CSV table of C-alpha atoms in Angstrom, one decimal:
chain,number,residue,atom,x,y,z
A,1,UNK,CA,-0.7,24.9,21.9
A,2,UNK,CA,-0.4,27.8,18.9
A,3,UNK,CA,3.7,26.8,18.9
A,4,UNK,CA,2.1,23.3,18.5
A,5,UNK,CA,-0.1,24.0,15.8
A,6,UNK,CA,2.3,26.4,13.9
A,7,UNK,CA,5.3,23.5,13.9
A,8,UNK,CA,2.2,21.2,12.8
A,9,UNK,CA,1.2,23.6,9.6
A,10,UNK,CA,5.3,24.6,8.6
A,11,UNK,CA,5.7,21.0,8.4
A,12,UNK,CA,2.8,20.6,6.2
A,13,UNK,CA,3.9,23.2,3.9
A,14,UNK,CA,7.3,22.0,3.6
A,15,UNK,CA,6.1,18.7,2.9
A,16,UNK,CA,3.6,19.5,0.1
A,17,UNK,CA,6.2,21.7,-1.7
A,18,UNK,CA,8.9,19.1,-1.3
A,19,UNK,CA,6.4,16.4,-3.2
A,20,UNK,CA,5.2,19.3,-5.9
A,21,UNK,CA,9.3,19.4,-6.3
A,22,UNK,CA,9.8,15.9,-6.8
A,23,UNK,CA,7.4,15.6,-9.3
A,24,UNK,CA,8.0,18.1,-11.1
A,25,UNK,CA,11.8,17.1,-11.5
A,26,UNK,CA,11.1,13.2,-12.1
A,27,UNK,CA,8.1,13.9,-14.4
A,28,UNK,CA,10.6,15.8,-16.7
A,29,UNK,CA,13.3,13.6,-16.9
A,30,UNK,CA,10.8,10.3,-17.9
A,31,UNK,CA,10.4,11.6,-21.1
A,32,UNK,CA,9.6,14.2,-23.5
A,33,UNK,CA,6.2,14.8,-23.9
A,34,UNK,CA,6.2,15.9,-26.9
A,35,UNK,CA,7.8,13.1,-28.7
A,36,UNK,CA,5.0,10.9,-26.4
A,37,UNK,CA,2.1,13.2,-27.8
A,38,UNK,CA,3.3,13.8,-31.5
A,39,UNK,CA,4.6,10.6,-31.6
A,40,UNK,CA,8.2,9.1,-33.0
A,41,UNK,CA,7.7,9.9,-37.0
A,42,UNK,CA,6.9,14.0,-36.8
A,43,UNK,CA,9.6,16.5,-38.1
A,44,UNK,CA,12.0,18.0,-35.5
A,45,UNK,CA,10.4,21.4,-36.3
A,46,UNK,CA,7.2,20.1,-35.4
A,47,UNK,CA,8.7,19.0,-32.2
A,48,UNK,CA,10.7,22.0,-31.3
A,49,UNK,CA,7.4,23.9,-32.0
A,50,UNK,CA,5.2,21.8,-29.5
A,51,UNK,CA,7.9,22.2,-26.8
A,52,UNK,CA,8.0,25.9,-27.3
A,53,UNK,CA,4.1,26.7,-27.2
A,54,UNK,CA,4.1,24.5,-23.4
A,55,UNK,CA,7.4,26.3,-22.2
A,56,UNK,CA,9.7,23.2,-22.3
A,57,UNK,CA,12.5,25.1,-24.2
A,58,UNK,CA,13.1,26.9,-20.9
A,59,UNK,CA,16.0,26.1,-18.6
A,60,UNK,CA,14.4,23.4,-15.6
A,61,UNK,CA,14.7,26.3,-13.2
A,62,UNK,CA,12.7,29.0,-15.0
A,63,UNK,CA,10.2,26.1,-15.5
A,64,UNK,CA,9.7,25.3,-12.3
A,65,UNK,CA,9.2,29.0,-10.8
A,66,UNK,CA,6.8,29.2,-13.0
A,67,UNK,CA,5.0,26.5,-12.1
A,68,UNK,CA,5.6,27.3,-8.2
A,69,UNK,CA,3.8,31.1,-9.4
A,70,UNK,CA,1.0,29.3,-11.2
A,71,UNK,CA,0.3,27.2,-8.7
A,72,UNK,CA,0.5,29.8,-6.0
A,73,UNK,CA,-2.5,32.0,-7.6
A,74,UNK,CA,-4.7,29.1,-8.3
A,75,UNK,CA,-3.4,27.9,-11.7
A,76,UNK,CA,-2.5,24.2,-12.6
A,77,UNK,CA,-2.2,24.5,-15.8
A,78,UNK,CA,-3.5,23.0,-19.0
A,79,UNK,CA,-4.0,19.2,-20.5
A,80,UNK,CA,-1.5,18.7,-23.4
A,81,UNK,CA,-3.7,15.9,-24.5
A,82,UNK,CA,-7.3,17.6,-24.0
A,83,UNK,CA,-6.4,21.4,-24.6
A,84,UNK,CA,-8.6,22.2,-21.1
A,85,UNK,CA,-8.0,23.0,-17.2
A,86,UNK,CA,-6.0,20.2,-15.7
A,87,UNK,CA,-7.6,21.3,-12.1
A,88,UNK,CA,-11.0,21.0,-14.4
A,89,UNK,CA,-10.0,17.7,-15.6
A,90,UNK,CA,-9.2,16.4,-12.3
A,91,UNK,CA,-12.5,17.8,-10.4
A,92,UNK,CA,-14.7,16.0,-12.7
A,93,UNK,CA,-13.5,12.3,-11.8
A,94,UNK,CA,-14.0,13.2,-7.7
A,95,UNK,CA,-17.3,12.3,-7.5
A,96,UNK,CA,-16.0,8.7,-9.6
A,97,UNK,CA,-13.8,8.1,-6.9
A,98,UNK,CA,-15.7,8.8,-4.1
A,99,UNK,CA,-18.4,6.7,-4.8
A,100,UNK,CA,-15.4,3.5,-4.4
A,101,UNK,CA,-13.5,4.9,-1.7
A,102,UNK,CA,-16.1,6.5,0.9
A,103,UNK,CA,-17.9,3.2,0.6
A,104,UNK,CA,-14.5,1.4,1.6
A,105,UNK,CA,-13.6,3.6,4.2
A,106,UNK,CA,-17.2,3.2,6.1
A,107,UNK,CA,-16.4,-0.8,5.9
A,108,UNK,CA,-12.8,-0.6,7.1
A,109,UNK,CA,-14.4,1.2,10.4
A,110,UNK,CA,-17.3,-0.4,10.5
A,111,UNK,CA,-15.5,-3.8,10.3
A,112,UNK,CA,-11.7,-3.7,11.4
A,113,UNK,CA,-12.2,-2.0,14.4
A,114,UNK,CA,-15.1,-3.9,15.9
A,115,UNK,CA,-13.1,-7.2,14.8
A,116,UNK,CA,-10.1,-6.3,16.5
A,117,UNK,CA,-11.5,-5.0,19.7
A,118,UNK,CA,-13.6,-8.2,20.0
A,119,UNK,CA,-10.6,-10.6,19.1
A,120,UNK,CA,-8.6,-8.6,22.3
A,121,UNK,CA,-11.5,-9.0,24.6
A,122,UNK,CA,-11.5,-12.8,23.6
A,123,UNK,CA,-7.9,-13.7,23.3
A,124,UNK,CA,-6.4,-16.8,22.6
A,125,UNK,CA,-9.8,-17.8,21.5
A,126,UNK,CA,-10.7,-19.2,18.0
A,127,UNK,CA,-12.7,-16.2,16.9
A,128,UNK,CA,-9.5,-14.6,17.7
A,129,UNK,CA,-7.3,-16.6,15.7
A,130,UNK,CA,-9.6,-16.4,12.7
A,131,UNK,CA,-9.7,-12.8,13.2
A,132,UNK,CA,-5.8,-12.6,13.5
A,133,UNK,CA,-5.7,-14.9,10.4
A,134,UNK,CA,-8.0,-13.3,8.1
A,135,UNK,CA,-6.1,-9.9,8.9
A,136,UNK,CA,-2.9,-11.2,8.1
A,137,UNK,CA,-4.6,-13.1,4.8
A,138,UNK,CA,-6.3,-9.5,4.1
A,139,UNK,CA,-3.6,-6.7,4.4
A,140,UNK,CA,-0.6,-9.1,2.9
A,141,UNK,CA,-2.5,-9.9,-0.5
A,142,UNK,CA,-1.9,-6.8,-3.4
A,143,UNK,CA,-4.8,-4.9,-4.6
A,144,UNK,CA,-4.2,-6.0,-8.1
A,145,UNK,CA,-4.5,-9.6,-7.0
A,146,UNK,CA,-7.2,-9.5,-4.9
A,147,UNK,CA,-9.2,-7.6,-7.3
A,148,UNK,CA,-8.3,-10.6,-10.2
A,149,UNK,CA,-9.3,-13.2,-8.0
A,150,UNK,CA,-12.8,-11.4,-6.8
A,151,UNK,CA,-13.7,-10.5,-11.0
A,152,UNK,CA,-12.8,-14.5,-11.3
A,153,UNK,CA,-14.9,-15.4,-9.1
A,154,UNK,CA,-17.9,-13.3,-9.1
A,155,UNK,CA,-17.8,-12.6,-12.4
A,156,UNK,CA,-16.4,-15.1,-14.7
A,157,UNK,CA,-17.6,-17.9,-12.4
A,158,UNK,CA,-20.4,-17.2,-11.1
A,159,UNK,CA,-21.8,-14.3,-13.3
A,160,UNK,CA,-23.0,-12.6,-10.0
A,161,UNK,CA,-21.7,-9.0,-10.5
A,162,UNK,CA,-20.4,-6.9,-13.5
A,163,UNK,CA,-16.3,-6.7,-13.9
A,164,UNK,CA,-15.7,-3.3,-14.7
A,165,UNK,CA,-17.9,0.1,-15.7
A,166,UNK,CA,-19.7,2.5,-13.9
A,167,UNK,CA,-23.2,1.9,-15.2
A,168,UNK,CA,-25.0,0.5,-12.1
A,169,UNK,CA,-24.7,0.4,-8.4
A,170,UNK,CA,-23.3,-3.1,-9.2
A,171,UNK,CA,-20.4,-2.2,-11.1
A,172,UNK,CA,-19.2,-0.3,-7.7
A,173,UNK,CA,-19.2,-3.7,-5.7
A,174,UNK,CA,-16.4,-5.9,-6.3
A,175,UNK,CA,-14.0,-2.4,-6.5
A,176,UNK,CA,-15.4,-1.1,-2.9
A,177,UNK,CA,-14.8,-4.6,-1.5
A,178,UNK,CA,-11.1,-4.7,-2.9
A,179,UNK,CA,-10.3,-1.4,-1.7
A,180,UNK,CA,-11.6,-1.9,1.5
A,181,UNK,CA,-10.2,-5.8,2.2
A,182,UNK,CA,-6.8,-4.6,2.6
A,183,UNK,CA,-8.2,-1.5,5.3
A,184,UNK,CA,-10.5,-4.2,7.3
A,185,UNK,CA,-7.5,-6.6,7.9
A,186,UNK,CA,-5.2,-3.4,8.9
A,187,UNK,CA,-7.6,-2.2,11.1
A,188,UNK,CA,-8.7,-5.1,12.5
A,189,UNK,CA,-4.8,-6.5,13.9
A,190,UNK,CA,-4.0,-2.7,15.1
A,191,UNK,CA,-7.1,-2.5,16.8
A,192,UNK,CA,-6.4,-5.9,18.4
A,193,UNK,CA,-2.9,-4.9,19.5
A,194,UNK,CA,-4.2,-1.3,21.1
A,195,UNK,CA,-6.5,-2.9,22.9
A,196,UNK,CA,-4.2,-5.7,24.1
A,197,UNK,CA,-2.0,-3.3,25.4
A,198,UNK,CA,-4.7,-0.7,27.3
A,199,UNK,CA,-6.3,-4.0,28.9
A,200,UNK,CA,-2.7,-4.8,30.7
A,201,UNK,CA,-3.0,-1.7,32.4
A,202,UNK,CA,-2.8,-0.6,35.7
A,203,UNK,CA,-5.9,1.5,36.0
A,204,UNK,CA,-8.0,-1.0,34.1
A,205,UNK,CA,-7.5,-3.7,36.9
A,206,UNK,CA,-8.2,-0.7,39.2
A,207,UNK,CA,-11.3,-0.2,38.0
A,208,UNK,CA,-12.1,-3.0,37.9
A,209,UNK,CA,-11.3,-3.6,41.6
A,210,UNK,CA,-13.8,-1.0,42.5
A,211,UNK,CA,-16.4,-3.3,41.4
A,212,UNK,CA,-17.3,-1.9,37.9
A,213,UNK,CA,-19.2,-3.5,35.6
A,214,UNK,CA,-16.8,-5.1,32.9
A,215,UNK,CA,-19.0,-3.4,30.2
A,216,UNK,CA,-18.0,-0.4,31.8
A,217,UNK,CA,-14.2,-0.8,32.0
A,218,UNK,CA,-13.9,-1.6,28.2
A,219,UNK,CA,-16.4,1.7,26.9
A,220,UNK,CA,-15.1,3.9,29.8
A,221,UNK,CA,-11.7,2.6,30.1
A,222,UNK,CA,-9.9,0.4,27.8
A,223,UNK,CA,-11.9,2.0,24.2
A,224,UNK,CA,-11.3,5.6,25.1
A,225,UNK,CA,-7.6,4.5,25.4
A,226,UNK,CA,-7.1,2.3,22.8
A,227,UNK,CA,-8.4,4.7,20.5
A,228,UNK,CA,-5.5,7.3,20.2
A,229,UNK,CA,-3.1,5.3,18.6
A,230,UNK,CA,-5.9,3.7,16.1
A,231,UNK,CA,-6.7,7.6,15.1
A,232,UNK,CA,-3.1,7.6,13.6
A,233,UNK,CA,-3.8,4.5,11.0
A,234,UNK,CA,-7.5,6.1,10.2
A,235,UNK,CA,-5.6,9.1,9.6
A,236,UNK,CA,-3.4,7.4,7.2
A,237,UNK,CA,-6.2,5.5,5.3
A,238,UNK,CA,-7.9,8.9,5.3
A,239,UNK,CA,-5.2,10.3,3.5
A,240,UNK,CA,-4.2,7.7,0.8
A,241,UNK,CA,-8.1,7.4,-0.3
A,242,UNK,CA,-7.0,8.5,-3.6
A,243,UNK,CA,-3.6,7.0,-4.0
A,244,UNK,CA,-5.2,3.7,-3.5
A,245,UNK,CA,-7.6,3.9,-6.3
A,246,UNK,CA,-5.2,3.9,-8.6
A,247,UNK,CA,-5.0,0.3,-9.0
A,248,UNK,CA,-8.3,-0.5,-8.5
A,249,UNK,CA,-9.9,1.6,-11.0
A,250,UNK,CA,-7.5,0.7,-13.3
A,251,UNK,CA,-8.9,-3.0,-12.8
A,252,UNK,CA,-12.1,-1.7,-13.1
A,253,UNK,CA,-12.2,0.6,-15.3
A,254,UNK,CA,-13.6,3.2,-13.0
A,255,UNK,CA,-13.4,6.5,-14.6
A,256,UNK,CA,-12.1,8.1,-11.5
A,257,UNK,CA,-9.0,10.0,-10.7
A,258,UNK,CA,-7.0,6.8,-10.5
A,259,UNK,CA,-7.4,6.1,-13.4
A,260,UNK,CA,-6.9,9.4,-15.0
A,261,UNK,CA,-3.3,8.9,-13.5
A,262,UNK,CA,-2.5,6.3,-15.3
A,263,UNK,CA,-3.8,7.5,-18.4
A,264,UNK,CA,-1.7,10.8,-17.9
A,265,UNK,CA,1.2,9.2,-16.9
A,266,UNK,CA,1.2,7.9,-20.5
A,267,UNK,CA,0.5,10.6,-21.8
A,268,UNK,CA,3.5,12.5,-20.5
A,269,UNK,CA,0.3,15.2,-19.5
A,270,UNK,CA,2.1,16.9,-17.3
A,271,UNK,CA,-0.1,19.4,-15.9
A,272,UNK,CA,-3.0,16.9,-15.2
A,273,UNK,CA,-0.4,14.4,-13.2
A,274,UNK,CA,1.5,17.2,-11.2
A,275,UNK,CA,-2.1,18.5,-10.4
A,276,UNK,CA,-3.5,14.4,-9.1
A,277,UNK,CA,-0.2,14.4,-7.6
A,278,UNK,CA,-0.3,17.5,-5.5
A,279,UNK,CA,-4.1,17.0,-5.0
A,280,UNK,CA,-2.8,13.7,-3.6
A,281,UNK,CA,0.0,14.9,-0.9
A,282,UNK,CA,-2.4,17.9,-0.2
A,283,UNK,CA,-4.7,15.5,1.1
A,284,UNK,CA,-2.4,13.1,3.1
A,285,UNK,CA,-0.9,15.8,4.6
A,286,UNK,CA,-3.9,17.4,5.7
A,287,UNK,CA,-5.4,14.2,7.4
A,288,UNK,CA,-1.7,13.5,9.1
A,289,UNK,CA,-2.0,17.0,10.2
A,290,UNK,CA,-5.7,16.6,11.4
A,291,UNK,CA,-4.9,13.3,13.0
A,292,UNK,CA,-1.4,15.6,15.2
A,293,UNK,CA,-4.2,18.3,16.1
A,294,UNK,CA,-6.6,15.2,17.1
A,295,UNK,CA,-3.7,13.8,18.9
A,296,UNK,CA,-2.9,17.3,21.0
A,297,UNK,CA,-6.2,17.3,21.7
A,298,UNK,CA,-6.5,13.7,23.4
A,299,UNK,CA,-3.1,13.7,24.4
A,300,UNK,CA,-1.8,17.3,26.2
A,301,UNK,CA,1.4,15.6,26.9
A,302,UNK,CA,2.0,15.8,23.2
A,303,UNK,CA,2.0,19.4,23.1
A,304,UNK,CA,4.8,20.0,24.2
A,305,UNK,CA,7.1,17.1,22.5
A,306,UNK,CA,9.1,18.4,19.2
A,307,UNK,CA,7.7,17.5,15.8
A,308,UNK,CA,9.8,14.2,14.2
């Protein structure tokens, strides 16, 4: 178990510091920031001046150690657009973005799975093809789009609910339900299929042979089961919380992190989108590695299979 845990945490590591790589290399050869921030008329001495006060004279290399040293002792550096703590910047538009995507999450559980485990107890029924319909109609249909045609709807047609801001508990309803459309319809067909699969099993026609109560089979049997492989897509959904508000705040115009991104990103601010970024692979790699501890736990045989 610790071999299985320490392949589990190097892996991590050498994910996270191959995404804070990437970045940093892509995010510098998109542009110059300073030409971005000072914009296209400003003298070349101006220029060569900005560059040198943020360190982007220096060679890529002596860049990025110094970023990997800042980073290392708890420093993400500084907004070139707002003169203050990137990490600062970033902390403050949390609480923005968990009020959409906690919300989303609890509907993706408390809908998919339910959904899915009741289409597989009812198959070939035609609450199962409406769930298997609606799934396929949920997960298939972008964000973007599905966020357009809600605000057209609810909003331009009907008048019903607000299309974008953060003032009331109102605004937050037509962004929840896009982020969380896409999740219900995932959830829902993968639930389906795990259960599908434990209820052809040997053991569950045993058990039932011994006379137990149906009710019984599928909570002591067939659930406990099915639920190991569903524990990998929650784990994923987990992780991309905050990746998937970009686009949905953006609609919005939820002053979250998503939206920050965007805004940074055409900025050029580097510091505040290497830090989303990192704070963003930091977080999917932690819920992947959760859901590989959860899945050593539930699964001993797993111990002792190599990492892929």
């Amino acid at each position: 178990m610790i071999r299985f845990v320490f392949i589990r945490l190097l892996r991590a590591f050498i994910t996270i510091l191959a995404v804070v790589t990437f970045a940093f290399v892509v995010l510098r050869m998109s542009g110059d920031p300073a030409q971005v921030m000072l914009g296209p008329d400003v003298p070349q001495d101006a220029v060569d001046a900005f560059r040198k006060a943020w360190g982007l004279d220096q060679p890529l290399w002596i860049q990025y150690l110094a970023y990997l040293q800042s980073i290392f002792t708890g420093d993400f550096g500084v907004s070139m657009r707002d003169k203050a703590s990137a990490l600062q910047l970033v902390l403050e538009r949390i609480p923005a973005t968990l009020q959409l995507t906690l919300p989303a999450l609890v509907l993706k559980l408390l809908i998919g799975i339910p959904a899915g485990v009741y289409a597989a107890l009812h198959r070939q029924s035609i609450i199962d093809r409406g769930v298997i319909m609606l799934s396929i109609l949920g997960f298939t249909i972008p964000s973007f789009v599905m966020g357009l045609l809600l605000v057209l709807i609810f909003s331009v047609s009907l008048g019903l609910l607000p299309s974008g801001g953060q003032d009331t508990w109102m605004h937050g309803l037509l962004p929840t339900i896009t982020m969380s459309i896409g999740g219900i319809g995932i959830l829902a067909r993968f639930s389906r299929s795990a259960m599908i699969e434990v209820m052809g099993q040997p053991y569950i026609r045993t058990a039932s042979a011994k006379g137990l109560k149906w009710p019984d089979v599928v909570w002591q049997h067939a659930l406990p089961n099915a639920a190991v492989p569903i524990v990998t897509i929650v784990g994923f959904m987990v992780g991309s919380l905050i990746a998937g508000a970009v686009v949905v705040e953006s609609i919005f115009s939820w002053p979250g992190i998503g939206r920050l991104l965007v805004v940074s990103v055409a900025n050029r601010d580097l510091a505040v989108v290497q830090c989303i970024l990192l704070m963003i692979a930091a977080t999917m790699v932690i819920s992947n590695l959760i859901v590989d501890l959860l899945y050593g736990w539930l699964d001993p045989r797993l111990r002792g299979q190599p990492a892929h």
